[in-house]
mmCIF file of C-alpha atoms in Angstrom:
data_model
loop_
_atom_site.group_PDB
_atom_site.id
_atom_site.type_symbol
_atom_site.label_atom_id
_atom_site.label_comp_id
_atom_site.label_asym_id
_atom_site.label_seq_id
_atom_site.Cartn_x
_atom_site.Cartn_y
_atom_site.Cartn_z
ATOM 1 C CA UNK A 1 0.601 25.813 -5.331
ATOM 2 C CA UNK A 2 3.933 27.175 -6.664
ATOM 3 C CA UNK A 3 6.927 25.079 -7.859
ATOM 4 C CA UNK A 4 8.495 25.301 -4.500
ATOM 5 C CA UNK A 5 5.696 24.263 -2.430
ATOM 6 C CA UNK A 6 4.987 21.472 -4.788
ATOM 7 C CA UNK A 7 8.636 20.029 -4.406
ATOM 8 C CA UNK A 8 8.311 20.622 -0.563
ATOM 9 C CA UNK A 9 5.130 18.385 -0.538
ATOM 10 C CA UNK A 10 6.303 15.909 -2.689
ATOM 11 C CA UNK A 11 9.496 15.435 -0.588
ATOM 12 C CA UNK A 12 7.578 15.328 2.593
ATOM 13 C CA UNK A 13 5.057 12.650 1.272
ATOM 14 C CA UNK A 14 8.091 10.692 -0.133
ATOM 15 C CA UNK A 15 9.656 10.569 3.363
ATOM 16 C CA UNK A 16 6.204 9.463 4.961
ATOM 17 C CA UNK A 17 6.088 6.906 2.103
ATOM 18 C CA UNK A 18 9.532 5.704 2.850
ATOM 19 C CA UNK A 19 9.056 5.164 6.538
ATOM 20 C CA UNK A 20 5.611 3.710 6.322
ATOM 21 C CA UNK A 21 6.709 0.945 3.621
ATOM 22 C CA UNK A 22 9.955 0.413 5.370
ATOM 23 C CA UNK A 23 8.277 -0.159 8.848
ATOM 24 C CA UNK A 24 5.745 -2.742 7.259
ATOM 25 C CA UNK A 25 8.437 -4.324 5.503
ATOM 26 C CA UNK A 26 10.415 -4.960 8.680
ATOM 27 C CA UNK A 27 7.485 -5.973 10.466
ATOM 28 C CA UNK A 28 6.718 -8.648 7.726
ATOM 29 C CA UNK A 29 10.362 -9.823 7.990
ATOM 30 C CA UNK A 30 10.041 -10.609 11.441
ATOM 31 C CA UNK A 31 6.452 -11.894 11.435
ATOM 32 C CA UNK A 32 5.859 -13.827 8.096
ATOM 33 C CA UNK A 33 2.365 -14.258 8.919
ATOM 34 C CA UNK A 34 1.823 -10.415 8.231
ATOM 35 C CA UNK A 35 3.254 -10.853 4.508
ATOM 36 C CA UNK A 36 -0.143 -10.168 3.309
ATOM 37 C CA UNK A 37 0.222 -6.622 4.148
ATOM 38 C CA UNK A 38 2.461 -6.033 1.194
ATOM 39 C CA UNK A 39 -0.430 -6.747 -1.240
ATOM 40 C CA UNK A 40 -1.431 -3.382 -0.540
ATOM 41 C CA UNK A 41 2.037 -1.569 -1.317
ATOM 42 C CA UNK A 42 1.180 -0.520 -4.890
ATOM 43 C CA UNK A 43 -1.960 1.374 -3.027
ATOM 44 C CA UNK A 44 0.530 3.459 -1.357
ATOM 45 C CA UNK A 45 2.379 4.342 -4.443
ATOM 46 C CA UNK A 46 -0.818 4.896 -6.187
ATOM 47 C CA UNK A 47 -1.913 7.583 -3.807
ATOM 48 C CA UNK A 48 1.479 9.320 -4.053
ATOM 49 C CA UNK A 49 1.357 9.286 -7.840
ATOM 50 C CA UNK A 50 -2.361 10.718 -7.875
ATOM 51 C CA UNK A 51 -1.007 13.680 -5.994
ATOM 52 C CA UNK A 52 2.192 14.378 -7.505
ATOM 53 C CA UNK A 53 4.013 14.684 -10.596
ATOM 54 C CA UNK A 54 5.046 11.548 -12.594
ATOM 55 C CA UNK A 55 8.783 12.400 -12.119
ATOM 56 C CA UNK A 56 8.333 12.366 -8.251
ATOM 57 C CA UNK A 57 6.540 9.031 -8.539
ATOM 58 C CA UNK A 58 9.117 7.246 -10.352
ATOM 59 C CA UNK A 59 11.798 8.837 -8.030
ATOM 60 C CA UNK A 60 9.971 7.538 -5.240
ATOM 61 C CA UNK A 61 10.039 3.933 -6.417
ATOM 62 C CA UNK A 62 13.988 4.220 -6.417
ATOM 63 C CA UNK A 63 14.327 5.807 -3.124
ATOM 64 C CA UNK A 64 12.076 3.318 -1.512
ATOM 65 C CA UNK A 65 13.836 0.476 -3.030
ATOM 66 C CA UNK A 66 17.222 1.973 -2.028
ATOM 67 C CA UNK A 67 16.279 2.150 1.615
ATOM 68 C CA UNK A 68 14.671 -1.446 1.708
ATOM 69 C CA UNK A 69 17.843 -2.739 0.281
ATOM 70 C CA UNK A 70 19.236 -2.145 3.751
ATOM 71 C CA UNK A 71 16.945 -4.921 4.987
ATOM 72 C CA UNK A 72 18.067 -8.727 4.763
ATOM 73 C CA UNK A 73 15.284 -9.454 2.391
ATOM 74 C CA UNK A 74 14.591 -9.236 -1.509
ATOM 75 C CA UNK A 75 11.452 -6.923 -0.835
ATOM 76 C CA UNK A 76 13.122 -4.074 -2.373
ATOM 77 C CA UNK A 77 13.339 -6.054 -5.477
ATOM 78 C CA UNK A 78 9.644 -6.427 -5.604
ATOM 79 C CA UNK A 79 9.194 -2.860 -4.804
ATOM 80 C CA UNK A 80 11.408 -1.837 -8.031
ATOM 81 C CA UNK A 81 10.034 -4.173 -10.298
ATOM 82 C CA UNK A 82 6.376 -4.808 -9.237
ATOM 83 C CA UNK A 83 4.678 -2.898 -6.433
ATOM 84 C CA UNK A 84 6.118 0.672 -7.102
ATOM 85 C CA UNK A 85 5.563 0.707 -11.032
ATOM 86 C CA UNK A 86 1.850 -0.801 -10.587
ATOM 87 C CA UNK A 87 1.248 1.857 -8.065
ATOM 88 C CA UNK A 88 2.442 4.466 -10.364
ATOM 89 C CA UNK A 89 0.251 3.000 -13.077
ATOM 90 C CA UNK A 90 -2.795 2.933 -11.252
ATOM 91 C CA UNK A 91 -2.378 6.302 -9.852
ATOM 92 C CA UNK A 92 -1.593 7.822 -13.206
ATOM 93 C CA UNK A 93 -4.876 6.280 -15.141
ATOM 94 C CA UNK A 94 -6.885 7.237 -11.852
ATOM 95 C CA UNK A 95 -5.636 10.937 -12.130
ATOM 96 C CA UNK A 96 -6.095 11.022 -15.973
ATOM 97 C CA UNK A 97 -9.602 9.924 -15.552
ATOM 98 C CA UNK A 98 -9.699 7.430 -18.274
ATOM 99 C CA UNK A 99 -12.563 5.432 -18.889
ATOM 100 C CA UNK A 100 -12.582 1.984 -17.304
ATOM 101 C CA UNK A 101 -12.046 -0.263 -20.325
ATOM 102 C CA UNK A 102 -8.759 1.772 -21.162
ATOM 103 C CA UNK A 103 -7.754 1.808 -17.468
ATOM 104 C CA UNK A 104 -8.140 -1.732 -17.183
ATOM 105 C CA UNK A 105 -6.265 -2.491 -20.400
ATOM 106 C CA UNK A 106 -3.388 -0.238 -19.312
ATOM 107 C CA UNK A 107 -3.054 -1.879 -15.918
ATOM 108 C CA UNK A 108 -3.373 -5.485 -17.174
ATOM 109 C CA UNK A 109 -0.805 -4.725 -20.128
ATOM 110 C CA UNK A 110 1.401 -3.344 -17.334
ATOM 111 C CA UNK A 111 1.093 -5.978 -14.803
ATOM 112 C CA UNK A 112 2.317 -8.616 -17.596
ATOM 113 C CA UNK A 113 5.186 -6.560 -18.768
ATOM 114 C CA UNK A 114 6.335 -6.070 -15.345
ATOM 115 C CA UNK A 115 5.865 -9.674 -14.684
ATOM 116 C CA UNK A 116 7.868 -10.469 -17.805
ATOM 117 C CA UNK A 117 10.791 -7.999 -16.493
ATOM 118 C CA UNK A 118 10.537 -9.544 -12.966
ATOM 119 C CA UNK A 119 11.067 -13.116 -14.314
ATOM 120 C CA UNK A 120 13.896 -12.057 -16.613
ATOM 121 C CA UNK A 121 15.760 -10.150 -13.603
ATOM 122 C CA UNK A 122 15.221 -13.037 -11.268
ATOM 123 C CA UNK A 123 16.386 -15.734 -13.766
ATOM 124 C CA UNK A 124 19.296 -13.798 -15.135
ATOM 125 C CA UNK A 125 20.652 -11.979 -11.988
ATOM 126 C CA UNK A 126 19.429 -13.255 -8.802
ATOM 127 C CA UNK A 127 18.921 -17.133 -9.545
ATOM 128 C CA UNK A 128 21.272 -17.101 -12.510
ATOM 129 C CA UNK A 129 19.321 -20.040 -13.719
ATOM 130 C CA UNK A 130 15.769 -20.195 -15.325
ATOM 131 C CA UNK A 131 13.067 -19.769 -12.625
ATOM 132 C CA UNK A 132 10.773 -21.669 -14.277
ATOM 133 C CA UNK A 133 12.985 -24.748 -14.696
ATOM 134 C CA UNK A 134 13.832 -24.457 -11.121
ATOM 135 C CA UNK A 135 10.152 -24.416 -9.940
ATOM 136 C CA UNK A 136 9.480 -27.459 -12.338
ATOM 137 C CA UNK A 137 12.242 -29.573 -10.783
ATOM 138 C CA UNK A 138 10.926 -28.509 -7.293
ATOM 139 C CA UNK A 139 7.406 -29.571 -8.017
ATOM 140 C CA UNK A 140 8.246 -32.893 -9.692
ATOM 141 C CA UNK A 141 10.535 -33.679 -6.677
ATOM 142 C CA UNK A 142 8.038 -33.116 -4.108
ATOM 143 C CA UNK A 143 7.225 -36.607 -2.434
ATOM 144 C CA UNK A 144 3.965 -38.096 -1.723
ATOM 145 C CA UNK A 145 3.474 -38.418 2.308
ATOM 146 C CA UNK A 146 4.177 -42.224 2.943
ATOM 147 C CA UNK A 147 1.291 -42.234 5.334
ATOM 148 C CA UNK A 148 -0.982 -41.410 2.479
ATOM 149 C CA UNK A 149 -0.313 -44.621 0.704
ATOM 150 C CA UNK A 150 -0.233 -46.773 3.784
ATOM 151 C CA UNK A 151 -3.948 -47.967 3.163
ATOM 152 C CA UNK A 152 -3.592 -48.471 -0.750
ATOM 153 C CA UNK A 153 -3.162 -51.607 -2.607
ATOM 154 C CA UNK A 154 -0.169 -51.814 -5.133
ATOM 155 C CA UNK A 155 -2.541 -51.342 -7.887
ATOM 156 C CA UNK A 156 -4.326 -48.086 -6.210
ATOM 157 C CA UNK A 157 -0.785 -46.944 -5.568
ATOM 158 C CA UNK A 158 0.204 -46.923 -9.004
ATOM 159 C CA UNK A 159 -3.092 -45.376 -10.261
ATOM 160 C CA UNK A 160 -2.663 -42.625 -7.392
ATOM 161 C CA UNK A 161 0.867 -41.878 -8.659
ATOM 162 C CA UNK A 162 0.004 -41.585 -12.135
ATOM 163 C CA UNK A 163 -2.805 -39.237 -11.344
ATOM 164 C CA UNK A 164 -0.452 -37.207 -9.078
ATOM 165 C CA UNK A 165 2.157 -36.990 -11.936
ATOM 166 C CA UNK A 166 -0.324 -35.887 -14.316
ATOM 167 C CA UNK A 167 -1.830 -33.272 -12.013
ATOM 168 C CA UNK A 168 1.710 -31.773 -11.676
ATOM 169 C CA UNK A 169 2.217 -31.863 -15.179
ATOM 170 C CA UNK A 170 -1.029 -29.954 -15.793
ATOM 171 C CA UNK A 171 -0.304 -27.517 -13.185
ATOM 172 C CA UNK A 172 3.303 -26.743 -14.462
ATOM 173 C CA UNK A 173 1.859 -26.307 -17.899
ATOM 174 C CA UNK A 174 -0.788 -23.653 -16.874
ATOM 175 C CA UNK A 175 1.751 -22.179 -14.521
ATOM 176 C CA UNK A 176 2.652 -19.042 -16.675
ATOM 177 C CA UNK A 177 -0.845 -18.130 -17.113
ATOM 178 C CA UNK A 178 -1.747 -18.531 -13.416
ATOM 179 C CA UNK A 179 1.130 -16.071 -12.568
ATOM 180 C CA UNK A 180 0.057 -13.606 -15.062
ATOM 181 C CA UNK A 181 -3.832 -13.841 -14.031
ATOM 182 C CA UNK A 182 -2.761 -13.526 -10.518
ATOM 183 C CA UNK A 183 -0.813 -10.365 -11.244
ATOM 184 C CA UNK A 184 -3.496 -8.941 -13.155
ATOM 185 C CA UNK A 185 -6.002 -9.689 -10.477
ATOM 186 C CA UNK A 186 -3.306 -8.096 -8.013
ATOM 187 C CA UNK A 187 -2.976 -5.064 -9.836
ATOM 188 C CA UNK A 188 -6.829 -4.515 -10.475
ATOM 189 C CA UNK A 189 -7.403 -5.064 -6.755
ATOM 190 C CA UNK A 190 -5.388 -2.180 -5.755
ATOM 191 C CA UNK A 191 -6.909 0.016 -8.574
ATOM 192 C CA UNK A 192 -10.086 -0.697 -6.991
ATOM 193 C CA UNK A 193 -8.730 -0.060 -3.512
ATOM 194 C CA UNK A 194 -7.242 3.286 -4.854
ATOM 195 C CA UNK A 195 -10.613 4.437 -6.187
ATOM 196 C CA UNK A 196 -12.347 3.591 -3.017
ATOM 197 C CA UNK A 197 -9.795 5.445 -0.705
ATOM 198 C CA UNK A 198 -9.787 8.506 -2.872
ATOM 199 C CA UNK A 199 -13.689 8.443 -2.943
ATOM 200 C CA UNK A 200 -13.546 8.355 0.748
ATOM 201 C CA UNK A 201 -11.005 11.248 0.805
ATOM 202 C CA UNK A 202 -13.633 13.183 -1.344
ATOM 203 C CA UNK A 203 -11.243 13.245 -4.152
ATOM 204 C CA UNK A 204 -12.904 13.428 -7.677
ATOM 205 C CA UNK A 205 -12.190 10.270 -9.779
ATOM 206 C CA UNK A 206 -14.040 8.527 -12.568
ATOM 207 C CA UNK A 207 -15.917 6.354 -10.396
ATOM 208 C CA UNK A 208 -15.790 2.634 -11.016
ATOM 209 C CA UNK A 209 -19.100 0.962 -11.990
ATOM 210 C CA UNK A 210 -20.611 -1.461 -9.820
ATOM 211 C CA UNK A 211 -19.831 -5.046 -10.825
ATOM 212 C CA UNK A 212 -23.134 -5.758 -12.478
ATOM 213 C CA UNK A 213 -22.482 -3.076 -14.997
ATOM 214 C CA UNK A 214 -18.849 -4.113 -15.674
ATOM 215 C CA UNK A 215 -18.218 -5.096 -19.096
ATOM 216 C CA UNK A 216 -14.961 -5.650 -21.411
ATOM 217 C CA UNK A 217 -14.200 -3.104 -24.153
ATOM 218 C CA UNK A 218 -16.264 -3.501 -27.347
ATOM 219 C CA UNK A 219 -13.364 -4.762 -29.284
ATOM 220 C CA UNK A 220 -12.624 -7.603 -27.197
ATOM 221 C CA UNK A 221 -14.015 -10.484 -29.442
ATOM 222 C CA UNK A 222 -11.876 -9.216 -32.225
ATOM 223 C CA UNK A 223 -8.893 -8.812 -29.796
ATOM 224 C CA UNK A 224 -8.979 -12.242 -28.523
ATOM 225 C CA UNK A 225 -9.653 -13.778 -31.894
ATOM 226 C CA UNK A 226 -6.374 -12.038 -33.193
ATOM 227 C CA UNK A 227 -4.394 -13.219 -30.176
ATOM 228 C CA UNK A 228 -5.653 -16.993 -30.727
ATOM 229 C CA UNK A 229 -4.730 -16.713 -34.559
ATOM 230 C CA UNK A 230 -1.149 -15.417 -33.752
ATOM 231 C CA UNK A 231 -0.668 -18.015 -31.133
ATOM 232 C CA UNK A 232 -1.690 -20.693 -33.619
ATOM 233 C CA UNK A 233 0.921 -19.094 -36.024
ATOM 234 C CA UNK A 234 3.537 -18.698 -33.503
ATOM 235 C CA UNK A 235 3.185 -22.582 -32.400
ATOM 236 C CA UNK A 236 3.911 -23.640 -36.174
ATOM 237 C CA UNK A 237 6.726 -20.957 -36.810
ATOM 238 C CA UNK A 238 8.422 -20.810 -33.332
ATOM 239 C CA UNK A 239 10.208 -23.879 -31.720
ATOM 240 C CA UNK A 240 7.890 -23.954 -28.607
ATOM 241 C CA UNK A 241 5.685 -26.242 -26.841
ATOM 242 C CA UNK A 242 2.560 -25.782 -28.928
ATOM 243 C CA UNK A 243 0.108 -27.656 -26.496
ATOM 244 C CA UNK A 244 1.515 -25.623 -23.481
ATOM 245 C CA UNK A 245 1.415 -22.201 -25.395
ATOM 246 C CA UNK A 246 -2.364 -22.801 -26.553
ATOM 247 C CA UNK A 247 -3.369 -24.119 -22.967
ATOM 248 C CA UNK A 248 -1.821 -20.768 -21.559
ATOM 249 C CA UNK A 249 -3.499 -18.695 -24.090
ATOM 250 C CA UNK A 250 -6.920 -20.332 -23.797
ATOM 251 C CA UNK A 251 -6.640 -20.079 -19.861
ATOM 252 C CA UNK A 252 -5.825 -16.433 -19.966
ATOM 253 C CA UNK A 253 -8.752 -15.699 -22.439
ATOM 254 C CA UNK A 254 -11.208 -17.683 -20.330
ATOM 255 C CA UNK A 255 -10.158 -15.854 -17.160
ATOM 256 C CA UNK A 256 -10.869 -12.539 -19.218
ATOM 257 C CA UNK A 257 -14.339 -13.513 -19.888
ATOM 258 C CA UNK A 258 -14.812 -15.125 -16.392
ATOM 259 C CA UNK A 259 -14.590 -11.489 -15.225
ATOM 260 C CA UNK A 260 -17.360 -10.536 -17.462
ATOM 261 C CA UNK A 261 -19.412 -13.845 -16.553
ATOM 262 C CA UNK A 262 -19.548 -12.904 -12.882
ATOM 263 C CA UNK A 263 -20.807 -9.380 -13.974
ATOM 264 C CA UNK A 264 -23.602 -11.116 -15.721
ATOM 265 C CA UNK A 265 -24.452 -13.301 -12.944
ATOM 266 C CA UNK A 266 -24.184 -10.243 -10.575
ATOM 267 C CA UNK A 267 -26.706 -8.383 -13.045
ATOM 268 C CA UNK A 268 -29.230 -10.892 -12.921
ATOM 269 C CA UNK A 269 -29.117 -11.536 -9.227
ATOM 270 C CA UNK A 270 -29.833 -7.734 -8.899
ATOM 271 C CA UNK A 271 -32.774 -8.321 -11.283
ATOM 272 C CA UNK A 272 -34.058 -10.738 -8.715
ATOM 273 C CA UNK A 273 -33.734 -7.739 -6.215
ATOM 274 C CA UNK A 274 -31.354 -9.791 -3.918
ATOM 275 C CA UNK A 275 -29.406 -7.560 -1.305
ATOM 276 C CA UNK A 276 -25.699 -7.203 -1.632
ATOM 277 C CA UNK A 277 -24.929 -9.514 1.571
ATOM 278 C CA UNK A 278 -26.747 -12.359 -0.315
ATOM 279 C CA UNK A 279 -25.271 -11.862 -3.592
ATOM 280 C CA UNK A 280 -21.858 -12.363 -2.574
ATOM 281 C CA UNK A 281 -21.999 -15.897 -1.280
ATOM 282 C CA UNK A 282 -23.953 -16.710 -4.382
ATOM 283 C CA UNK A 283 -21.486 -15.282 -6.558
ATOM 284 C CA UNK A 284 -18.673 -17.505 -4.928
ATOM 285 C CA UNK A 285 -21.002 -20.530 -5.180
ATOM 286 C CA UNK A 286 -21.493 -19.791 -8.963
ATOM 287 C CA UNK A 287 -17.906 -19.663 -9.502
ATOM 288 C CA UNK A 288 -17.466 -22.756 -7.739
ATOM 289 C CA UNK A 289 -20.320 -24.484 -9.506
ATOM 290 C CA UNK A 290 -19.681 -22.950 -13.002
ATOM 291 C CA UNK A 291 -16.196 -22.547 -12.688
ATOM 292 C CA UNK A 292 -14.346 -20.909 -15.494
ATOM 293 C CA UNK A 293 -15.875 -22.775 -18.333
ATOM 294 C CA UNK A 294 -19.449 -21.834 -17.618
ATOM 295 C CA UNK A 295 -18.735 -18.197 -16.453
ATOM 296 C CA UNK A 296 -16.418 -17.497 -19.448
ATOM 297 C CA UNK A 297 -19.017 -18.798 -21.790
ATOM 298 C CA UNK A 298 -21.617 -16.610 -20.251
ATOM 299 C CA UNK A 299 -19.019 -13.531 -20.439
ATOM 300 C CA UNK A 300 -18.451 -14.439 -24.146
ATOM 301 C CA UNK A 301 -22.081 -14.451 -25.049
ATOM 302 C CA UNK A 302 -22.745 -11.179 -23.424
ATOM 303 C CA UNK A 303 -19.728 -9.694 -25.145
ATOM 304 C CA UNK A 304 -21.132 -10.809 -28.543
ATOM 305 C CA UNK A 305 -25.102 -10.457 -27.883
ATOM 306 C CA UNK A 306 -25.094 -7.847 -25.137
ATOM 307 C CA UNK A 307 -27.209 -9.819 -22.930
ATOM 308 C CA UNK A 308 -27.526 -6.974 -20.191
ATOM 309 C CA UNK A 309 -28.283 -4.402 -22.965
ATOM 310 C CA UNK A 310 -25.243 -2.099 -21.665
ATOM 311 C CA UNK A 311 -23.932 -0.863 -24.842
ATOM 312 C CA UNK A 312 -27.067 1.370 -25.200
ATOM 313 C CA UNK A 313 -26.047 3.009 -21.878
ATOM 314 C CA UNK A 314 -22.254 3.310 -23.183
ATOM 315 C CA UNK A 315 -21.544 1.621 -19.810
ATOM 316 C CA UNK A 316 -18.110 -0.132 -19.533
ATOM 317 C CA UNK A 317 -16.021 -0.817 -22.572
ATOM 318 C CA UNK A 318 -13.764 1.227 -24.943
#
């Protein structure tokens, strides 16, 4: 395809992208229950980035954001700072056919960086106050429904209020890592969906392995060790809440190994020759029973001792 046809194709697809996302955005403003549709917005940008040059992909983010800015909503800002860039990243790594370990690291790293940029822009230019402080004030000010305490004695009420206060404080302590973890999963979900859609369209991709063959990069143990050591040093050198910092970093590390823990559980379920329709509820039950601690420990042991012997097959990692 010559240069002129490429430009025409890119402009045509960009027009379709603007109309499609604009329509969906308008619908979600009118019917809030359909807001979940916005989860797959990065998929649309990913498909565009896979097909067209990176320059057109970046331009498409600005064009879509500019059009959506006409709507009475902040959707355009989320497109500009989150959905659009994530879509371009997943489209780029898919187009380049990078191995899955590198792709995952790039996508997760990008989602964390974009989250930080979004947080800064919202705090400095939209709210003109720290977003995290605002959330903390809102959560701490949330009252307990009076009807919930009607049947409690005075001692039971005091105990309940203390537990509720501690629960709120714990939630607020891990809130940053919860948000970053959710953003990483959001980005990876769109990456998986993009791979699925492209395969359905018979496009050549570096196909994702099944869950039971998924493993983290080979250097994950060294990487997490360095992160933990740097966190300990930062807690001593920088004036921050060291407990909150350590808790958030540990949560992210546990979430990382939980992904591999689920893969290990899926691997052994396959060994038992359970069909996929049975494996899914067992994986969900396993996540509920073992929770992050058990599954992250399982993933950590697999990363060290290669319980599934996947390194010999050169599956997964970098």
